[in-house]
Amino acid sequence: MMTVLLRLAGLAVVVVVASLALLAPPCSAADSAETIINVWPQPVTQTCTGQSPRKLWQSFSITSTQDSLSPIIARYTRIIADIVTDKDAWAPKKSANSINGMVISVSQPAIPDREPSAESYTIATNDNTIAVHTPSIAGAVYALETFTQILMEGQGAVPCDNLEVRDSPTLANRGLVVDVASRYLDLQTMHELIDSMAMLKLNTLGMHFSDYGAFRVATRYNELTDDLNGLYPGHVMSNLQEYASQRGVRLVPHMELPSHASGFQPAEDNVFFCTSDDVYTEKSVLNNDASTLSFLGDVITDVLTHFDTPYFFVGGADAAAAAGNCTVADVKRVFLSAVSSVTKPGTKAAVWDMAAAALTKQLPKDTLVFATPGSKPVATAGSTIVSGYRNVNASMPSLPFAGEGASQDSYRDYTAMGPSVTGAAATFFTNAMCEEQPCGSNSTITPPASFLAPRTQDRPARNATLSSLFPRVTYMAGAAWNFRNITATDLRQRVYNFNAFMALRGAQVCPNSCECTLEHYCKDKYEHYDAEIKLFEAGFIFGTVLATTAAASVIFLQIRRFTSAR
């Protein structure tokens, strides 16, 4: 009940916007396909002809011969039931116009690698059935996501007589890299993040679990994680990976080596650092000695037991720079040792572009190269900085980047993609939530959102994270799936419509025409909640009473303080 109330309060303002999007006129042959169905990311082609909406039969069911789809089908059956809440929106019996079920055909369920063609799908009305054809399980997930949007558009019905959608992504890797080292994100936040990514057809979640602040994945070296305020043990990682895979998302481990290694300090009996008078370098860059290299190999091997992934990101931002008493050659050897430790079959190392440029002769040409955030990466990806590498992942600006204009720019940046770009990712850092000491010895200023650091602040930290990401990531996701050179006004409206759709599905988003940061939800600062939970619930009930007696705009002004602290 509490979860439902929280969602109702959080959606007070966006429901008004959503209602405008969902009351669009039904499809007709005369309309443009792109403006009929507000699916985001936009499909390659979509046609919706005939003006008669088609209700779902009250016993509508989704079937497939693929047993692995069973939990996915069960989840979307529940989602559809949540969308079609009015009993009159269902067809009480089968008729010539009713949609009685969906049949999903998966032609190649064991495809090992993610390729754009493997994630393609088609949706088409076939008499009284919706027929879905796709090569892969991921394609089935994306088809079901598109279908739920179509139902929202049609107020619970297929909004036309004849529907056909043909779709496939432009890029094989579409995702987010989230810093869970600087600020631990609890499982509820991770689940909600993955749910939102699935709505956007993002397929890769990079977990940056090792940095200055901490190392947060369980290994044989218990001392690494014994005193942490948040840890992802093996069984949690297995469950999280299963949760993600059922939503078309894969988890990828991300580290930054050989620098940013302060999180290894609790294992000082086994690992050694380059020493220096510079506070930034002291105990943050790994030394080139036998004990450290052995330790590093063990850690990478242990981490890979928790991930079923095609690549392991090992960093290399400082792989060609001297550090303290370590020479450039020392630092390179440590980094190359990390790369060579990625020996799990089917998994390759991924590196930053500067490491690829400095170590061209030592790295395989099929190494996945990540362009560095903030360096006009999309325009340079595939050019001289990563010349000769076949797989390049373009990086978007680090989030949360400021303002809606910057968000729209992240969509436009895709016009500059080089021919070798096979993926794109936005990076979300949580170091602004850190307290100075655990977040990095190089800092002399307490980060602005450090009030979110204690685990007692998991709830507002979750809210700050998700509200900062969405809808900013929505722009990027649309371009990574299928870029269209649409006008700025059309782009903004489509993203606004989808933002309302996400909110109605229960996702935490920043309301349209409002700016959210790690410190503020709209104009209100995220609050501390150290008081007893009963006080929070009492305050929230008061806010809910307001929600039943005032207009939506007034509700938002009165309760967003509660919304911001969910």
C-alpha positions as a Python dict, from the first residue, in 0.01 Angstrom:
ca = {
    (1, 'M'): (0, 0, 0),
    (2, 'M'): (281, 236, 90),
    (3, 'T'): (446, 181, -249),
    (4, 'V'): (121, 259, -427),
    (5, 'L'): (73, 580, -229),
    (6, 'L'): (428, 690, -301),
    (7, 'R'): (378, 638, -670),
    (8, 'L'): (49, 827, -670),
    (9, 'A'): (208, 1128, -506),
    (10, 'G'): (511, 1121, -731),
    (11, 'L'): (292, 1107, -1041),
    (12, 'A'): (56, 1391, -951),
    (13, 'V'): (205, 1635, -1196),
    (14, 'V'): (311, 1404, -1478),
    (15, 'V'): (-31, 1241, -1509),
    (16, 'V'): (-163, 1569, -1649),
    (17, 'V'): (101, 1564, -1920),
    (18, 'A'): (47, 1194, -1982),
    (19, 'S'): (-324, 1238, -2035),
    (20, 'L'): (-254, 1475, -2322),
    (21, 'A'): (-27, 1223, -2489),
    (22, 'L'): (-260, 929, -2439),
    (23, 'L'): (-569, 1103, -2577),
    (24, 'A'): (-420, 1121, -2924),
    (25, 'P'): (-666, 1045, -3205),
    (26, 'P'): (-686, 686, -3329),
    (27, 'C'): (-473, 573, -3619),
    (28, 'S'): (-583, 629, -3972),
    (29, 'A'): (-434, 559, -4312),
    (30, 'A'): (-417, 929, -4383),
    (31, 'D'): (-195, 1002, -4085),
    (32, 'S'): (184, 986, -4085),
    (33, 'A'): (302, 664, -3918),
    (34, 'E'): (563, 849, -3714),
    (35, 'T'): (310, 1080, -3553),
    (36, 'I'): (40, 823, -3488),
    (37, 'I'): (205, 602, -3230),
    (38, 'N'): (435, 775, -2985),
    (39, 'V'): (675, 484, -2944),
    (40, 'W'): (1017, 574, -2806),
    (41, 'P'): (1279, 491, -2912),
    (42, 'Q'): (1127, 530, -3256),
    (43, 'P'): (1085, 209, -3459),
    (44, 'V'): (1240, 176, -3802),
    (45, 'T'): (891, 158, -3957),
    (46, 'Q'): (541, 154, -3814),
    (47, 'T'): (203, 155, -3986),
    (48, 'C'): (-134, 175, -3821),
    (49, 'T'): (-434, 184, -4056),
    (50, 'G'): (-807, 182, -4001),
    (51, 'Q'): (-992, 392, -3748),
    (52, 'S'): (-1147, 123, -3526),
    (53, 'P'): (-963, 61, -3198),
    (54, 'R'): (-939, -308, -3111),
    (55, 'K'): (-993, -409, -2750),
    (56, 'L'): (-808, -696, -2589),
    (57, 'W'): (-1024, -996, -2506),
    (58, 'Q'): (-1067, -1026, -2130),
    (59, 'S'): (-880, -1358, -2142),
    (60, 'F'): (-601, -1217, -2361),
    (61, 'S'): (-287, -1428, -2326),
    (62, 'I'): (72, -1426, -2448),
    (63, 'T'): (221, -1755, -2562),
    (64, 'S'): (552, -1882, -2697),
    (65, 'T'): (725, -2215, -2750),
    (66, 'Q'): (1036, -2080, -2573),
    (67, 'D'): (1029, -2186, -2208),
    (68, 'S'): (1289, -1921, -2121),
    (69, 'L'): (1030, -1657, -2205),
    (70, 'S'): (789, -1776, -1933),
    (71, 'P'): (895, -1532, -1657),
    (72, 'I'): (914, -1250, -1912),
    (73, 'I'): (564, -1327, -2039),
    (74, 'A'): (434, -1341, -1682),
    (75, 'R'): (581, -997, -1608),
    (76, 'Y'): (433, -833, -1918),
    (77, 'T'): (98, -999, -1855),
    (78, 'R'): (94, -816, -1521),
    (79, 'I'): (206, -490, -1686),
    (80, 'I'): (-73, -513, -1944),
    (81, 'A'): (-325, -581, -1667),
    (82, 'D'): (-202, -265, -1492),
    (83, 'I'): (-245, -67, -1814),
    (84, 'V'): (-596, -194, -1893),
    (85, 'T'): (-744, -121, -1551),
    (86, 'D'): (-1100, -33, -1657),
    (87, 'K'): (-1308, -349, -1694),
    (88, 'D'): (-1496, -183, -1980),
    (89, 'A'): (-1167, -148, -2169),
    (90, 'W'): (-1157, -526, -2216),
    (91, 'A'): (-1363, -710, -2477),
    (92, 'P'): (-1600, -933, -2273),
    (93, 'K'): (-1606, -1199, -2544),
    (94, 'K'): (-1430, -1285, -2865),
    (95, 'S'): (-1544, -1097, -3171),
    (96, 'A'): (-1426, -1017, -3521),
    (97, 'N'): (-1262, -701, -3388),
    (98, 'S'): (-1111, -825, -3060),
    (99, 'I'): (-745, -907, -3005),
    (100, 'N'): (-750, -1246, -2837),
    (101, 'G'): (-382, -1311, -2780),
    (102, 'M'): (-19, -1267, -2876),
    (103, 'V'): (209, -1537, -3016),
    (104, 'I'): (586, -1482, -2993),
    (105, 'S'): (813, -1675, -3228),
    (106, 'V'): (1186, -1678, -3143),
    (107, 'S'): (1398, -1821, -3424),
    (108, 'Q'): (1746, -1822, -3267),
    (109, 'P'): (1717, -1817, -2886),
    (110, 'A'): (2079, -1923, -2832),
    (111, 'I'): (2243, -1633, -3018),
    (112, 'P'): (2560, -1574, -2809),
    (113, 'D'): (2651, -1219, -2914),
    (114, 'R'): (2447, -904, -2919),
    (115, 'E'): (2419, -777, -3275),
    (116, 'P'): (2163, -524, -3399),
    (117, 'S'): (2004, -787, -3624),
    (118, 'A'): (1969, -1026, -3329),
    (119, 'E'): (1762, -770, -3138),
    (120, 'S'): (1524, -700, -3426),
    (121, 'Y'): (1154, -777, -3404),
    (122, 'T'): (827, -738, -3592),
    (123, 'I'): (478, -688, -3450),
    (124, 'A'): (173, -737, -3671),
    (125, 'T'): (-198, -796, -3635),
    (126, 'N'): (-295, -1132, -3784),
    (127, 'D'): (-673, -1164, -3775),
    (128, 'N'): (-744, -1173, -3400),
    (129, 'T'): (-386, -1227, -3291),
    (130, 'I'): (-76, -1015, -3244),
    (131, 'A'): (214, -1198, -3407),
    (132, 'V'): (568, -1122, -3288),
    (133, 'H'): (873, -1254, -3475),
    (134, 'T'): (1227, -1207, -3346),
    (135, 'P'): (1559, -1393, -3352),
    (136, 'S'): (1629, -1355, -2981),
    (137, 'I'): (1493, -1336, -2628),
    (138, 'A'): (1606, -973, -2610),
    (139, 'G'): (1407, -898, -2927),
    (140, 'A'): (1099, -1046, -2761),
    (141, 'V'): (1147, -817, -2460),
    (142, 'Y'): (1174, -512, -2685),
    (143, 'A'): (865, -615, -2882),
    (144, 'L'): (667, -645, -2558),
    (145, 'E'): (792, -302, -2447),
    (146, 'T'): (676, -149, -2775),
    (147, 'F'): (339, -323, -2745),
    (148, 'T'): (282, -183, -2395),
    (149, 'Q'): (346, 167, -2528),
    (150, 'I'): (98, 109, -2808),
    (151, 'L'): (-163, -1, -2553),
    (152, 'M'): (-99, 313, -2346),
    (153, 'E'): (-143, 519, -2661),
    (154, 'G'): (-471, 342, -2733),
    (155, 'Q'): (-599, 374, -2375),
    (156, 'G'): (-577, -1, -2329),
    (157, 'A'): (-660, -104, -2686),
    (158, 'V'): (-469, -149, -3010),
    (159, 'P'): (-556, 193, -3157),
    (160, 'C'): (-624, 81, -3516),
    (161, 'D'): (-744, -210, -3730),
    (162, 'N'): (-412, -308, -3884),
    (163, 'L'): (-83, -264, -3701),
    (164, 'E'): (266, -343, -3823),
    (165, 'V'): (596, -250, -3659),
    (166, 'R'): (939, -344, -3796),
    (167, 'D'): (1228, -252, -3575),
    (168, 'S'): (1596, -308, -3500),
    (169, 'P'): (1865, -101, -3325),
    (170, 'T'): (2144, 93, -3491),
    (171, 'L'): (2403, 16, -3222),
    (172, 'A'): (2479, -321, -3063),
    (173, 'N'): (2574, -177, -2721),
    (174, 'R'): (2341, 82, -2571),
    (175, 'G'): (2377, 160, -2208),
    (176, 'L'): (2473, 328, -1888),
    (177, 'V'): (2782, 310, -1671),
    (178, 'V'): (2685, 375, -1309),
    (179, 'D'): (2935, 447, -1033),
    (180, 'V'): (2836, 216, -747),
    (181, 'A'): (3180, 244, -585),
    (182, 'S'): (3160, 605, -468),
    (183, 'R'): (2804, 562, -343),
    (184, 'Y'): (2653, 216, -295),
    (185, 'L'): (2316, 184, -467),
    (186, 'D'): (2085, -62, -295),
    (187, 'L'): (1903, -342, -475),
    (188, 'Q'): (1574, -153, -497),
    (189, 'T'): (1750, 128, -681),
    (190, 'M'): (1932, -116, -909),
    (191, 'H'): (1608, -297, -990),
    (192, 'E'): (1428, 27, -1070),
    (193, 'L'): (1721, 144, -1280),
    (194, 'I'): (1713, -179, -1481),
    (195, 'D'): (1334, -154, -1524),
    (196, 'S'): (1371, 197, -1666),
    (197, 'M'): (1653, 87, -1896),
    (198, 'A'): (1430, -191, -2031),
    (199, 'M'): (1160, 61, -2120),
    (200, 'L'): (1422, 249, -2323),
    (201, 'K'): (1564, -68, -2484),
    (202, 'L'): (1905, -3, -2329),
    (203, 'N'): (2088, -333, -2310),
    (204, 'T'): (2409, -275, -2111),
    (205, 'L'): (2452, -166, -1749),
    (206, 'G'): (2815, -110, -1655),
    (207, 'M'): (2869, -145, -1281),
    (208, 'H'): (3168, 71, -1188),
    (209, 'F'): (3230, -104, -857),
    (210, 'S'): (3594, -8, -789),
    (211, 'D'): (3726, 345, -741),
    (212, 'Y'): (3874, 578, -480),
    (213, 'G'): (3586, 519, -242),
    (214, 'A'): (3558, 141, -228),
    (215, 'F'): (3572, -198, -397),
    (216, 'R'): (3220, -343, -372),
    (217, 'V'): (3213, -694, -527),
    (218, 'A'): (3294, -1001, -315),
    (219, 'T'): (3626, -1179, -385),
    (220, 'R'): (3851, -1429, -205),
    (221, 'Y'): (4007, -1129, -27),
    (222, 'N'): (3745, -1069, 242),
    (223, 'E'): (3948, -787, 393),
    (224, 'L'): (3869, -580, 83),
    (225, 'T'): (3503, -559, 172),
    (226, 'D'): (3466, -648, 543),
    (227, 'D'): (3420, -289, 661),
    (228, 'L'): (3213, -151, 373),
    (229, 'N'): (2875, 15, 417),
    (230, 'G'): (2748, -163, 105),
    (231, 'L'): (2857, -479, -79),
    (232, 'Y'): (2741, -688, -376),
    (233, 'P'): (2813, -1050, -270),
    (234, 'G'): (2810, -1337, -517),
    (235, 'H'): (2451, -1451, -463),
    (236, 'V'): (2325, -1093, -495),
    (237, 'M'): (2514, -1047, -822),
    (238, 'S'): (2368, -1372, -957),
    (239, 'N'): (2014, -1264, -872),
    (240, 'L'): (2072, -915, -1008),
    (241, 'Q'): (2208, -1058, -1332),
    (242, 'E'): (1903, -1283, -1371),
    (243, 'Y'): (1674, -987, -1301),
    (244, 'A'): (1853, -786, -1569),
    (245, 'S'): (1859, -1064, -1830),
    (246, 'Q'): (1481, -1096, -1811),
    (247, 'R'): (1464, -730, -1914),
    (248, 'G'): (1707, -748, -2204),
    (249, 'V'): (1988, -592, -1999),
    (250, 'R'): (2332, -741, -1938),
    (251, 'L'): (2556, -644, -1647),
    (252, 'V'): (2917, -555, -1727),
    (253, 'P'): (3196, -511, -1468),
    (254, 'H'): (3383, -179, -1479),
    (255, 'M'): (3710, -97, -1302),
    (256, 'E'): (3962, 184, -1347),
    (257, 'L'): (4317, 47, -1352),
    (258, 'P'): (4595, 99, -1264),
    (259, 'S'): (4484, 427, -1103),
    (260, 'H'): (4174, 510, -895),
    (261, 'A'): (4276, 206, -687),
    (262, 'S'): (4238, 345, -333),
    (263, 'G'): (3956, 99, -279),
    (264, 'F'): (4221, -175, -263),
    (265, 'Q'): (4384, -24, 49),
    (266, 'P'): (4215, -265, 295),
    (267, 'A'): (4417, -547, 128),
    (268, 'E'): (4755, -380, 188),
    (269, 'D'): (4915, -710, 288),
    (270, 'N'): (4881, -822, -74),
    (271, 'V'): (4882, -504, -280),
    (272, 'F'): (5131, -219, -306),
    (273, 'F'): (5105, 131, -448),
    (274, 'C'): (5323, 384, -623),
    (275, 'T'): (5434, 627, -351),
    (276, 'S'): (5452, 1002, -382),
    (277, 'D'): (5429, 1323, -187),
    (278, 'D'): (5130, 1407, -405),
    (279, 'V'): (4809, 1333, -212),
    (280, 'Y'): (4636, 1246, -539),
    (281, 'T'): (4886, 967, -618),
    (282, 'E'): (4948, 830, -270),
    (283, 'K'): (4795, 481, -249),
    (284, 'S'): (4580, 523, -558),
    (285, 'V'): (4804, 383, -837),
    (286, 'L'): (4901, 14, -830),
    (287, 'N'): (5269, -75, -821),
    (288, 'N'): (5446, -308, -1065),
    (289, 'D'): (5548, -590, -828),
    (290, 'A'): (5478, -964, -823),
    (291, 'S'): (5245, -957, -521),
    (292, 'T'): (5029, -678, -662),
    (293, 'L'): (5005, -837, -1007),
    (294, 'S'): (4909, -1173, -855),
    (295, 'F'): (4649, -1003, -635),
    (296, 'L'): (4508, -815, -934),
    (297, 'G'): (4477, -1133, -1139),
    (298, 'D'): (4293, -1307, -853),
    (299, 'V'): (4051, -1019, -812),
    (300, 'I'): (3966, -1001, -1183),
    (301, 'T'): (3917, -1379, -1197),
    (302, 'D'): (3685, -1370, -894),
    (303, 'V'): (3482, -1079, -1029),
    (304, 'L'): (3429, -1258, -1360),
    (305, 'T'): (3267, -1552, -1179),
    (306, 'H'): (2978, -1316, -1098),
    (307, 'F'): (2927, -1183, -1452),
    (308, 'D'): (2819, -1351, -1775),
    (309, 'T'): (2945, -1077, -2003),
    (310, 'P'): (3117, -1032, -2341),
    (311, 'Y'): (3360, -779, -2199),
    (312, 'F'): (3526, -656, -1880),
    (313, 'F'): (3614, -288, -1871),
    (314, 'V'): (3958, -241, -1711),
    (315, 'G'): (4004, 133, -1776),
    (316, 'G'): (4350, 262, -1852),
    (317, 'A'): (4289, 637, -1827),
    (318, 'D'): (4634, 679, -1671),
    (319, 'A'): (4802, 376, -1827),
    (320, 'A'): (5068, 585, -2002),
    (321, 'A'): (5157, 829, -1723),
    (322, 'A'): (5425, 806, -1457),
    (323, 'A'): (5297, 805, -1099),
    (324, 'G'): (5508, 881, -795),
    (325, 'N'): (5804, 645, -792),
    (326, 'C'): (5653, 434, -1076),
    (327, 'T'): (5774, 491, -1430),
    (328, 'V'): (5556, 494, -1740),
    (329, 'A'): (5684, 144, -1814),
    (330, 'D'): (5579, 28, -1465),
    (331, 'V'): (5228, 165, -1504),
    (332, 'K'): (5188, 12, -1851),
    (333, 'R'): (5295, -329, -1721),
    (334, 'V'): (5033, -319, -1446),
    (335, 'F'): (4763, -227, -1694),
    (336, 'L'): (4864, -492, -1949),
    (337, 'S'): (4870, -746, -1667),
    (338, 'A'): (4508, -655, -1589),
    (339, 'V'): (4414, -693, -1957),
    (340, 'S'): (4582, -1034, -1978),
    (341, 'S'): (4395, -1148, -1664),
    (342, 'V'): (4063, -1132, -1850),
    (343, 'T'): (4081, -1496, -1954),
    (344, 'K'): (3720, -1612, -1916),
    (345, 'P'): (3604, -1772, -2244),
    (346, 'G'): (3379, -1537, -2440),
    (347, 'T'): (3489, -1229, -2245),
    (348, 'K'): (3730, -965, -2375),
    (349, 'A'): (3893, -666, -2212),
    (350, 'A'): (3761, -317, -2284),
    (351, 'V'): (3974, -3, -2238),
    (352, 'W'): (3969, 375, -2261),
    (353, 'D'): (4068, 539, -2589),
    (354, 'M'): (4388, 690, -2444),
    (355, 'A'): (4505, 344, -2339),
    (356, 'A'): (4424, 211, -2685),
    (357, 'A'): (4622, 494, -2844),
    (358, 'A'): (4923, 445, -2614),
    (359, 'L'): (4929, 65, -2640),
    (360, 'T'): (4832, 11, -3003),
    (361, 'K'): (5093, -261, -3059),
    (362, 'Q'): (5012, -449, -2737),
    (363, 'L'): (4631, -464, -2756),
    (364, 'P'): (4427, -684, -2992),
    (365, 'K'): (4247, -494, -3267),
    (366, 'D'): (3913, -638, -3157),
    (367, 'T'): (3952, -476, -2813),
    (368, 'L'): (3641, -275, -2729),
    (369, 'V'): (3748, 89, -2697),
    (370, 'F'): (3551, 343, -2494),
    (371, 'A'): (3583, 706, -2598),
    (372, 'T'): (3638, 929, -2295),
    (373, 'P'): (3336, 1125, -2164),
    (374, 'G'): (3359, 1499, -2206),
    (375, 'S'): (3610, 1501, -2493),
    (376, 'K'): (3370, 1535, -2785),
    (377, 'P'): (3385, 1157, -2798),
    (378, 'V'): (3119, 1086, -3057),
    (379, 'A'): (3282, 1309, -3314),
    (380, 'T'): (3627, 1158, -3256),
    (381, 'A'): (3526, 796, -3205),
    (382, 'G'): (3647, 590, -3494),
    (383, 'S'): (3897, 853, -3608),
    (384, 'T'): (4267, 899, -3530),
    (385, 'I'): (4240, 856, -3154),
    (386, 'V'): (4126, 494, -3191),
    (387, 'S'): (4248, 431, -3543),
    (388, 'G'): (4261, 64, -3634),
    (389, 'Y'): (4029, -68, -3362),
    (390, 'R'): (3720, -237, -3496),
    (391, 'N'): (3485, -183, -3201),
    (392, 'V'): (3439, 161, -3051),
    (393, 'N'): (3192, 260, -2780),
    (394, 'A'): (3108, 630, -2802),
    (395, 'S'): (3057, 796, -2463),
    (396, 'M'): (2802, 1062, -2386),
    (397, 'P'): (2876, 1347, -2142),
    (398, 'S'): (2895, 1244, -1780),
    (399, 'L'): (2562, 1268, -1603),
    (400, 'P'): (2396, 1461, -1464),
    (401, 'F'): (2489, 1710, -1730),
    (402, 'A'): (2308, 2039, -1696),
    (403, 'G'): (1980, 2140, -1849),
    (404, 'E'): (1743, 2018, -2114),
    (405, 'G'): (1946, 2176, -2392),
    (406, 'A'): (2242, 1955, -2306),
    (407, 'S'): (2009, 1655, -2309),
    (408, 'Q'): (1893, 1738, -2659),
    (409, 'D'): (2254, 1790, -2764),
    (410, 'S'): (2326, 1433, -2655),
    (411, 'Y'): (2073, 1322, -2915),
    (412, 'R'): (2219, 1541, -3190),
    (413, 'D'): (2573, 1422, -3119),
    (414, 'Y'): (2494, 1096, -3292),
    (415, 'T'): (2509, 1260, -3632),
    (416, 'A'): (2888, 1261, -3586),
    (417, 'M'): (2935, 890, -3518),
    (418, 'G'): (3231, 730, -3692),
    (419, 'P'): (3190, 410, -3897),
    (420, 'S'): (3356, 189, -3634),
    (421, 'V'): (3117, 289, -3355),
    (422, 'T'): (2930, -19, -3235),
    (423, 'G'): (2790, 119, -2912),
    (424, 'A'): (2728, 417, -2688),
    (425, 'A'): (2700, 475, -2316),
    (426, 'A'): (2631, 757, -2075),
    (427, 'T'): (2829, 764, -1751),
    (428, 'F'): (2673, 846, -1414),
    (429, 'F'): (2914, 933, -1132),
    (430, 'T'): (2801, 933, -768),
    (431, 'N'): (3117, 1089, -621),
    (432, 'A'): (2922, 1409, -550),
    (433, 'M'): (2733, 1201, -291),
    (434, 'C'): (3053, 1093, -112),
    (435, 'E'): (3189, 1218, 212),
    (436, 'E'): (3540, 1355, 164),
    (437, 'Q'): (3738, 1080, 339),
    (438, 'P'): (3590, 765, 183),
    (439, 'C'): (3547, 923, -158),
    (440, 'G'): (3906, 1008, -242),
    (441, 'S'): (4213, 1148, -77),
    (442, 'N'): (4268, 1390, -364),
    (443, 'S'): (3967, 1598, -262),
    (444, 'T'): (3998, 1903, -38),
    (445, 'I'): (3635, 2006, -78),
    (446, 'T'): (3335, 1821, 59),
    (447, 'P'): (3120, 1723, -244),
    (448, 'P'): (2791, 1915, -266),
    (449, 'A'): (2561, 1615, -224),
    (450, 'S'): (2762, 1442, 50),
    (451, 'F'): (2457, 1463, 276),
    (452, 'L'): (2334, 1163, 73),
    (453, 'A'): (2637, 949, 164),
    (454, 'P'): (2515, 765, 480),
    (455, 'R'): (2317, 447, 420),
    (456, 'T'): (2035, 601, 623),
    (457, 'Q'): (1989, 820, 316),
    (458, 'D'): (1934, 531, 72),
    (459, 'R'): (1585, 653, -10),
    (460, 'P'): (1674, 1012, -112),
    (461, 'A'): (1993, 884, -277),
    (462, 'R'): (1782, 653, -490),
    (463, 'N'): (1552, 941, -577),
    (464, 'A'): (1844, 1169, -663),
    (465, 'T'): (2001, 904, -886),
    (466, 'L'): (1693, 811, -1087),
    (467, 'S'): (1558, 1166, -1114),
    (468, 'S'): (1896, 1284, -1243),
    (469, 'L'): (1904, 1009, -1505),
    (470, 'F'): (1552, 1023, -1647),
    (471, 'P'): (1458, 1182, -1882),
    (472, 'R'): (1818, 1289, -1959),
    (473, 'V'): (1907, 935, -2066),
    (474, 'T'): (1585, 914, -2268),
    (475, 'Y'): (1735, 1143, -2532),
    (476, 'M'): (2051, 935, -2563),
    (477, 'A'): (1861, 606, -2571),
    (478, 'G'): (1646, 723, -2860),
    (479, 'A'): (1950, 811, -3069),
    (480, 'A'): (2137, 490, -2986),
    (481, 'W'): (1841, 279, -3097),
    (482, 'N'): (1737, 458, -3415),
    (483, 'F'): (1849, 816, -3477),
    (484, 'R'): (1608, 1038, -3669),
    (485, 'N'): (1683, 1396, -3769),
    (486, 'I'): (1367, 1539, -3614),
    (487, 'T'): (1310, 1897, -3503),
    (488, 'A'): (1399, 2009, -3152),
    (489, 'T'): (1032, 2072, -3073),
    (490, 'D'): (925, 1729, -3192),
    (491, 'L'): (1213, 1567, -3006),
    (492, 'R'): (1124, 1739, -2680),
    (493, 'Q'): (755, 1647, -2710),
    (494, 'R'): (830, 1283, -2784),
    (495, 'V'): (1060, 1264, -2483),
    (496, 'Y'): (801, 1440, -2267),
    (497, 'N'): (539, 1188, -2378),
    (498, 'F'): (768, 898, -2299),
    (499, 'N'): (863, 1050, -1963),
    (500, 'A'): (495, 1053, -1872),
    (501, 'F'): (466, 692, -1992),
    (502, 'M'): (757, 590, -1766),
    (503, 'A'): (600, 765, -1469),
    (504, 'L'): (268, 592, -1526),
    (505, 'R'): (456, 262, -1529),
    (506, 'G'): (588, 345, -1181),
    (507, 'A'): (935, 469, -1275),
    (508, 'Q'): (1103, 750, -1083),
    (509, 'V'): (1160, 1038, -1327),
    (510, 'C'): (1212, 1411, -1314),
    (511, 'P'): (882, 1580, -1407),
    (512, 'N'): (859, 1749, -1745),
    (513, 'S'): (967, 2116, -1754),
    (514, 'C'): (1155, 2069, -1428),
    (515, 'E'): (1526, 2022, -1358),
    (516, 'C'): (1657, 1759, -1117),
    (517, 'T'): (2014, 1724, -995),
    (518, 'L'): (2195, 1520, -732),
    (519, 'E'): (2110, 1794, -483),
    (520, 'H'): (1764, 1911, -586),
    (521, 'Y'): (1435, 1770, -707),
    (522, 'C'): (1296, 2060, -908),
    (523, 'K'): (1373, 2344, -665),
    (524, 'D'): (1362, 2148, -340),
    (525, 'K'): (1670, 1995, -183),
    (526, 'Y'): (1655, 1623, -109),
    (527, 'E'): (1594, 1589, 262),
    (528, 'H'): (1745, 1384, 539),
    (529, 'Y'): (1520, 1114, 677),
    (530, 'D'): (1678, 1014, 1004),
    (531, 'A'): (1344, 1035, 1186),
    (532, 'E'): (1136, 731, 1267),
    (533, 'I'): (961, 585, 965),
    (534, 'K'): (625, 643, 1133),
    (535, 'L'): (682, 1016, 1114),
    (536, 'F'): (750, 986, 742),
    (537, 'E'): (434, 782, 689),
    (538, 'A'): (223, 1027, 887),
    (539, 'G'): (353, 1315, 681),
    (540, 'F'): (294, 1127, 362),
    (541, 'I'): (-66, 1045, 453),
    (542, 'F'): (-125, 1417, 502),
    (543, 'G'): (19, 1476, 154),
    (544, 'T'): (-208, 1208, 11),
    (545, 'V'): (-514, 1375, 163),
    (546, 'L'): (-412, 1694, -15),
    (547, 'A'): (-387, 1494, -337),
    (548, 'T'): (-751, 1398, -313),
    (549, 'T'): (-878, 1750, -255),
    (550, 'A'): (-676, 1980, -482),
    (551, 'A'): (-601, 2022, -850),
    (552, 'A'): (-295, 1841, -983),
    (553, 'S'): (-85, 2154, -1012),
    (554, 'V'): (-158, 2250, -652),
    (555, 'I'): (-88, 1892, -539),
    (556, 'F'): (256, 1907, -691),
    (557, 'L'): (344, 2226, -508),
    (558, 'Q'): (226, 2082, -177),
    (559, 'I'): (373, 1732, -185),
    (560, 'R'): (687, 1741, -396),
    (561, 'R'): (888, 1767, -74),
    (562, 'F'): (753, 1421, 6),
    (563, 'T'): (807, 1305, -352),
    (564, 'S'): (1170, 1413, -347),
    (565, 'A'): (1243, 1201, -44),
    (566, 'R'): (1087, 874, -149),
}
